[in-house]
Amino acid sequence: MENLIIIGSGPAGHTAAIYAARARLNPLMFEGMFAAGVAAGGQLTTTTDVENYPGYLEISGPALMDKMRAQSLHCGTRIVTETVEKVNLSQRPFKVWAGGQEYQANALIVSTGATAKRMHLPGEENLWQKGISACAVCDGALPFFRNKVLAVVGGGDSAVEEATFLTKFASKVLMIVRRDVLRASKVMQERAKNNLKIEIMFNTIPLEVLGDKSVTGLKIKNALTNVETTLDVGGLFYAIGHLPNTGFLEGQLELDETCYIKTKPGSTKTNVEGVFAAGDVQDKIYRQAVTSAGTGCMAALDAEHFLSALK
Ligand code: FAD
Ligand code: NDP
């Protein structure tokens, strides 16, 4: 019987683990085994330089996650390299199944993250993170995007936000929108339309990313005429949505309409007492390592408070 189980091993899970272990909650973490297609350590293991995590002028994503994992272990977290297959949250102790075994716990922190959707266009595999990214805030300031024409695929709020952010560095930003309207909210639509550096290309379907060592172009098709052309762009950003990793919950926690876990404002509490959620799995706005770490800390403190009241 466990006191606290943490599911997921990104910045949220490891920060929760560090705080929980230091509070003598003896946490057990399931770090996942290529869960949702991502290595243990989470989304940062898929990137190169991280330049906006306080305390590090320069560090690679995998190195940062190695350090977090080492710190979790150092503080006393036990880490199991398995993916949680399912849970039963209908009563306490909660049940968790991983690696064919059943575990029980008084409290649970879910920090399983989210996965940015990709298009898997021809050329993408070779150029991923060499000019193609799914996070402008993370990668947009990298030197090889400076003063170039950049393309952002998507027409939602994220796409407008990413395009606007990229105008700080790019000579021009092309928003590639598959329909004849933006999905973004009115205020965001106006922001895009009023920005002289942003050009919105409606009815445009990306077909192929061109380039060998870096992105040099994007082959596109006009959805109305079927005419194919090539845009000379030096970078491509996807903003076509994220998928929160909540499938294994099988509806046992309250989710919003896009499957993110709902938390009570100002806390990490879910609708099930004793179950807390942290990081990108409950945040579709900020989606940063440091905000995930912040909510991971909150989840551990919320769990500590909950567990101490049980005694
Ligand atoms: P994640 O990092 O998504 O980690 C969740 C972990 O849980 C994963 O390892 C996953 O495999 C595991 N998991 C999922 N399901 C299960 C399960 N059922 N059982 C067990 N484990 C499971 N942010 C920044 O602040 N700065 C950056 O420079 C930056 N660069 C980025 C670059 C890229 C390419 C991407 C994709 C994101 C980047 N981000 C960056 C965003 C940042 O990575 C995320 O906001 C952060 O990692 C979210 O942390 P998390 O702990 O919520 O989840
Ligand atoms: P959305 O699902 O809202 O938008 C995704 C966009 O990508 C849509 O324009 C969609 O087109 C397009 N798209 C999806 N798949 C493809 C594809 N295969 N090829 C081309 N285009 C594609 O996701 P967001 O990440 O933008 O937003 C998610 C949520 O977060 C929303 O609720 C949003 O309001 C919120 N958010 C709010 C922010 C804010 O308020 N500042 C900032 C960021 C997000 P189509 O419209 O045709 O389906």
PDB file of N, CA and C and ligand atoms in Angstrom, residues 117-119 153-159 161 176-179 181-185 188 191 204 206 239-242 257-258 260 284-285 287, ligand 2:
ATOM      1  N   LYS A 117       0.331  18.054 -31.445  1.00  0.00           N
ATOM      2  CA  LYS A 117       0.011  17.322 -32.681  1.00  0.00           C
ATOM      3  C   LYS A 117       1.001  17.714 -33.765  1.00  0.00           C
ATOM      4  N   ARG A 118       1.403  16.745 -34.551  1.00  0.00           N
ATOM      5  CA  ARG A 118       2.283  16.991 -35.690  1.00  0.00           C
ATOM      6  C   ARG A 118       1.578  16.536 -36.950  1.00  0.00           C
ATOM      7  N   MET A 119       2.071  17.006 -38.101  1.00  0.00           N
ATOM      8  CA  MET A 119       1.387  16.650 -39.345  1.00  0.00           C
ATOM      9  C   MET A 119       1.999  15.441 -40.030  1.00  0.00           C
ATOM     10  N   VAL A 153       1.449  26.840 -38.982  1.00  0.00           N
ATOM     11  CA  VAL A 153       0.260  26.117 -39.456  1.00  0.00           C
ATOM     12  C   VAL A 153      -0.786  26.121 -38.349  1.00  0.00           C
ATOM     13  N   GLY A 154      -2.015  26.521 -38.693  1.00  0.00           N
ATOM     14  CA  GLY A 154      -3.106  26.533 -37.717  1.00  0.00           C
ATOM     15  C   GLY A 154      -3.804  27.881 -37.721  1.00  0.00           C
ATOM     16  N   GLY A 155      -5.034  27.869 -37.248  1.00  0.00           N
ATOM     17  CA  GLY A 155      -5.809  29.107 -37.247  1.00  0.00           C
ATOM     18  C   GLY A 155      -6.502  29.359 -35.920  1.00  0.00           C
ATOM     19  N   GLY A 156      -6.022  28.687 -34.858  1.00  0.00           N
ATOM     20  CA  GLY A 156      -6.620  28.851 -33.537  1.00  0.00           C
ATOM     21  C   GLY A 156      -5.893  29.923 -32.726  1.00  0.00           C
ATOM     22  N   ASP A 157      -6.270  30.048 -31.456  1.00  0.00           N
ATOM     23  CA  ASP A 157      -5.624  31.032 -30.576  1.00  0.00           C
ATOM     24  C   ASP A 157      -4.127  30.782 -30.461  1.00  0.00           C
ATOM     25  N   SER A 158      -3.747  29.498 -30.388  1.00  0.00           N
ATOM     26  CA  SER A 158      -2.312  29.199 -30.271  1.00  0.00           C
ATOM     27  C   SER A 158      -1.566  29.688 -31.496  1.00  0.00           C
ATOM     28  N   ALA A 159      -2.150  29.469 -32.666  1.00  0.00           N
ATOM     29  CA  ALA A 159      -1.471  29.869 -33.902  1.00  0.00           C
ATOM     30  C   ALA A 159      -1.269  31.387 -33.930  1.00  0.00           C
ATOM     31  N   GLU A 161      -1.119  33.340 -31.311  1.00  0.00           N
ATOM     32  CA  GLU A 161      -0.147  33.667 -30.282  1.00  0.00           C
ATOM     33  C   GLU A 161       1.276  33.368 -30.759  1.00  0.00           C
ATOM     34  N   ILE A 176      -0.672  29.640 -42.040  1.00  0.00           N
ATOM     35  CA  ILE A 176      -1.207  28.707 -43.025  1.00  0.00           C
ATOM     36  C   ILE A 176      -2.499  28.118 -42.453  1.00  0.00           C
ATOM     37  N   VAL A 177      -3.624  28.521 -43.021  1.00  0.00           N
ATOM     38  CA  VAL A 177      -4.935  28.166 -42.465  1.00  0.00           C
ATOM     39  C   VAL A 177      -5.696  27.309 -43.478  1.00  0.00           C
ATOM     40  N   ARG A 178      -6.167  26.154 -43.029  1.00  0.00           N
ATOM     41  CA  ARG A 178      -6.730  25.216 -44.017  1.00  0.00           C
ATOM     42  C   ARG A 178      -8.123  25.594 -44.502  1.00  0.00           C
ATOM     43  N   ARG A 179      -8.881  26.357 -43.689  1.00  0.00           N
ATOM     44  CA  ARG A 179     -10.219  26.760 -44.122  1.00  0.00           C
ATOM     45  C   ARG A 179     -10.206  28.241 -44.506  1.00  0.00           C
ATOM     46  N   VAL A 181     -11.642  30.533 -42.701  1.00  0.00           N
ATOM     47  CA  VAL A 181     -11.825  31.333 -41.486  1.00  0.00           C
ATOM     48  C   VAL A 181     -10.810  30.896 -40.433  1.00  0.00           C
ATOM     49  N   LEU A 182     -10.578  31.807 -39.489  1.00  0.00           N
ATOM     50  CA  LEU A 182      -9.751  31.453 -38.338  1.00  0.00           C
ATOM     51  C   LEU A 182     -10.666  30.872 -37.256  1.00  0.00           C
ATOM     52  N   ARG A 183     -10.146  29.918 -36.517  1.00  0.00           N
ATOM     53  CA  ARG A 183     -10.904  29.389 -35.376  1.00  0.00           C
ATOM     54  C   ARG A 183     -10.692  30.281 -34.135  1.00  0.00           C
ATOM     55  N   ALA A 184      -9.640  31.087 -34.186  1.00  0.00           N
ATOM     56  CA  ALA A 184      -9.260  31.899 -33.018  1.00  0.00           C
ATOM     57  C   ALA A 184     -10.389  32.843 -32.580  1.00  0.00           C
ATOM     58  N   SER A 185     -10.333  33.244 -31.315  1.00  0.00           N
ATOM     59  CA  SER A 185     -11.327  34.181 -30.775  1.00  0.00           C
ATOM     60  C   SER A 185     -11.207  35.519 -31.512  1.00  0.00           C
ATOM     61  N   MET A 188      -8.227  37.716 -30.790  1.00  0.00           N
ATOM     62  CA  MET A 188      -6.976  37.178 -31.342  1.00  0.00           C
ATOM     63  C   MET A 188      -6.951  37.336 -32.870  1.00  0.00           C
ATOM     64  N   ARG A 191      -5.881  40.716 -33.566  1.00  0.00           N
ATOM     65  CA  ARG A 191      -4.444  40.862 -33.310  1.00  0.00           C
ATOM     66  C   ARG A 191      -3.634  40.409 -34.525  1.00  0.00           C
ATOM     67  N   THR A 204      -5.280  27.001 -47.373  1.00  0.00           N
ATOM     68  CA  THR A 204      -3.932  26.551 -47.746  1.00  0.00           C
ATOM     69  C   THR A 204      -3.566  25.271 -46.993  1.00  0.00           C
ATOM     70  N   PRO A 206      -0.639  22.468 -46.236  1.00  0.00           N
ATOM     71  CA  PRO A 206       0.776  22.111 -46.365  1.00  0.00           C
ATOM     72  C   PRO A 206       0.920  20.695 -46.938  1.00  0.00           C
ATOM     73  N   ALA A 239       0.879  24.712 -34.909  1.00  0.00           N
ATOM     74  CA  ALA A 239       0.008  25.151 -33.807  1.00  0.00           C
ATOM     75  C   ALA A 239      -1.367  24.583 -34.108  1.00  0.00           C
ATOM     76  N   ILE A 240      -1.410  23.266 -34.215  1.00  0.00           N
ATOM     77  CA  ILE A 240      -2.659  22.603 -34.631  1.00  0.00           C
ATOM     78  C   ILE A 240      -3.295  21.827 -33.468  1.00  0.00           C
ATOM     79  N   GLY A 241      -2.903  22.208 -32.273  1.00  0.00           N
ATOM     80  CA  GLY A 241      -3.528  21.616 -31.090  1.00  0.00           C
ATOM     81  C   GLY A 241      -2.628  20.611 -30.377  1.00  0.00           C
ATOM     82  N   HIS A 242      -3.027  20.307 -29.163  1.00  0.00           N
ATOM     83  CA  HIS A 242      -2.320  19.329 -28.336  1.00  0.00           C
ATOM     84  C   HIS A 242      -3.312  18.250 -27.911  1.00  0.00           C
ATOM     85  N   GLU A 257     -13.887  19.928 -22.392  1.00  0.00           N
ATOM     86  CA  GLU A 257     -14.348  19.455 -23.702  1.00  0.00           C
ATOM     87  C   GLU A 257     -13.196  19.023 -24.608  1.00  0.00           C
ATOM     88  N   THR A 258     -11.954  19.430 -24.255  1.00  0.00           N
ATOM     89  CA  THR A 258     -10.812  18.992 -25.076  1.00  0.00           C
ATOM     90  C   THR A 258      -9.945  17.977 -24.324  1.00  0.00           C
ATOM     91  N   TYR A 260      -8.701  17.880 -21.283  1.00  0.00           N
ATOM     92  CA  TYR A 260      -7.754  18.269 -20.229  1.00  0.00           C
ATOM     93  C   TYR A 260      -8.433  18.035 -18.874  1.00  0.00           C
ATOM     94  N   LYS A 284      -3.921  24.223 -20.792  1.00  0.00           N
ATOM     95  CA  LYS A 284      -3.797  24.359 -22.242  1.00  0.00           C
ATOM     96  C   LYS A 284      -3.423  25.782 -22.635  1.00  0.00           C
ATOM     97  N   ILE A 285      -3.109  26.597 -21.668  1.00  0.00           N
ATOM     98  CA  ILE A 285      -2.762  27.985 -21.985  1.00  0.00           C
ATOM     99  C   ILE A 285      -1.247  28.204 -21.928  1.00  0.00           C
ATOM    100  N   ARG A 287       1.587  26.026 -20.839  1.00  0.00           N
ATOM    101  CA  ARG A 287       2.355  24.930 -21.438  1.00  0.00           C
ATOM    102  C   ARG A 287       3.869  25.161 -21.443  1.00  0.00           C
TER     103      ARG A 287
HETATM  104  P1  NDP B   2      -7.543  24.725 -31.614  1.00  0.00           P
HETATM  105  O1  NDP B   2      -8.055  23.334 -31.664  1.00  0.00           O
HETATM  106  O2  NDP B   2      -8.409  25.799 -31.085  1.00  0.00           O
HETATM  107  O3  NDP B   2      -7.104  25.166 -33.096  1.00  0.00           O
HETATM  108  C1  NDP B   2      -6.354  24.318 -33.898  1.00  0.00           C
HETATM  109  C2  NDP B   2      -6.176  24.976 -35.241  1.00  0.00           C
HETATM  110  O4  NDP B   2      -5.345  24.128 -36.051  1.00  0.00           O
HETATM  111  C3  NDP B   2      -7.483  25.177 -36.012  1.00  0.00           C
HETATM  112  O5  NDP B   2      -7.400  26.342 -36.794  1.00  0.00           O
HETATM  113  C4  NDP B   2      -7.520  23.926 -36.908  1.00  0.00           C
HETATM  114  O6  NDP B   2      -8.217  24.130 -38.099  1.00  0.00           O
HETATM  115  C5  NDP B   2      -6.041  23.765 -37.225  1.00  0.00           C
HETATM  116  N1  NDP B   2      -5.697  22.397 -37.564  1.00  0.00           N
HETATM  117  C6  NDP B   2      -5.925  21.280 -36.822  1.00  0.00           C
HETATM  118  N2  NDP B   2      -5.441  20.193 -37.441  1.00  0.00           N
HETATM  119  C7  NDP B   2      -4.893  20.647 -38.611  1.00  0.00           C
HETATM  120  C8  NDP B   2      -4.251  20.015 -39.677  1.00  0.00           C
HETATM  121  N3  NDP B   2      -4.036  18.689 -39.681  1.00  0.00           N
HETATM  122  N4  NDP B   2      -3.831  20.753 -40.724  1.00  0.00           N
HETATM  123  C9  NDP B   2      -4.006  22.108 -40.723  1.00  0.00           C
HETATM  124  N5  NDP B   2      -4.619  22.781 -39.723  1.00  0.00           N
HETATM  125  C10 NDP B   2      -5.056  22.053 -38.677  1.00  0.00           C
HETATM  126  O7  NDP B   2      -6.150  24.614 -30.782  1.00  0.00           O
HETATM  127  P2  NDP B   2      -5.321  25.751 -30.042  1.00  0.00           P
HETATM  128  O8  NDP B   2      -4.093  25.061 -29.564  1.00  0.00           O
HETATM  129  O9  NDP B   2      -5.188  26.945 -30.881  1.00  0.00           O
HETATM  130  O10 NDP B   2      -6.224  26.120 -28.786  1.00  0.00           O
HETATM  131  C11 NDP B   2      -6.623  25.111 -27.850  1.00  0.00           C
HETATM  132  C12 NDP B   2      -7.440  25.765 -26.756  1.00  0.00           C
HETATM  133  O11 NDP B   2      -6.622  26.636 -25.963  1.00  0.00           O
HETATM  134  C13 NDP B   2      -8.563  26.633 -27.294  1.00  0.00           C
HETATM  135  O12 NDP B   2      -9.644  26.520 -26.420  1.00  0.00           O
HETATM  136  C14 NDP B   2      -7.997  28.033 -27.236  1.00  0.00           C
HETATM  137  O13 NDP B   2      -8.992  29.032 -27.125  1.00  0.00           O
HETATM  138  C15 NDP B   2      -7.131  27.965 -25.980  1.00  0.00           C
HETATM  139  N6  NDP B   2      -6.016  28.925 -26.055  1.00  0.00           N
HETATM  140  C16 NDP B   2      -6.240  30.186 -25.603  1.00  0.00           C
HETATM  141  C17 NDP B   2      -5.253  31.134 -25.685  1.00  0.00           C
HETATM  142  C18 NDP B   2      -5.542  32.507 -25.216  1.00  0.00           C
HETATM  143  O14 NDP B   2      -6.646  32.767 -24.816  1.00  0.00           O
HETATM  144  N7  NDP B   2      -4.598  33.398 -25.264  1.00  0.00           N
HETATM  145  C19 NDP B   2      -3.919  30.835 -26.226  1.00  0.00           C
HETATM  146  C20 NDP B   2      -3.794  29.475 -26.713  1.00  0.00           C
HETATM  147  C21 NDP B   2      -4.820  28.575 -26.616  1.00  0.00           C
HETATM  148  P3  NDP B   2      -9.826  24.100 -38.133  1.00  0.00           P
HETATM  149  O15 NDP B   2     -10.275  25.390 -37.504  1.00  0.00           O
HETATM  150  O16 NDP B   2     -10.097  24.000 -39.589  1.00  0.00           O
HETATM  151  O17 NDP B   2     -10.248  22.876 -37.357  1.00  0.00           O
END
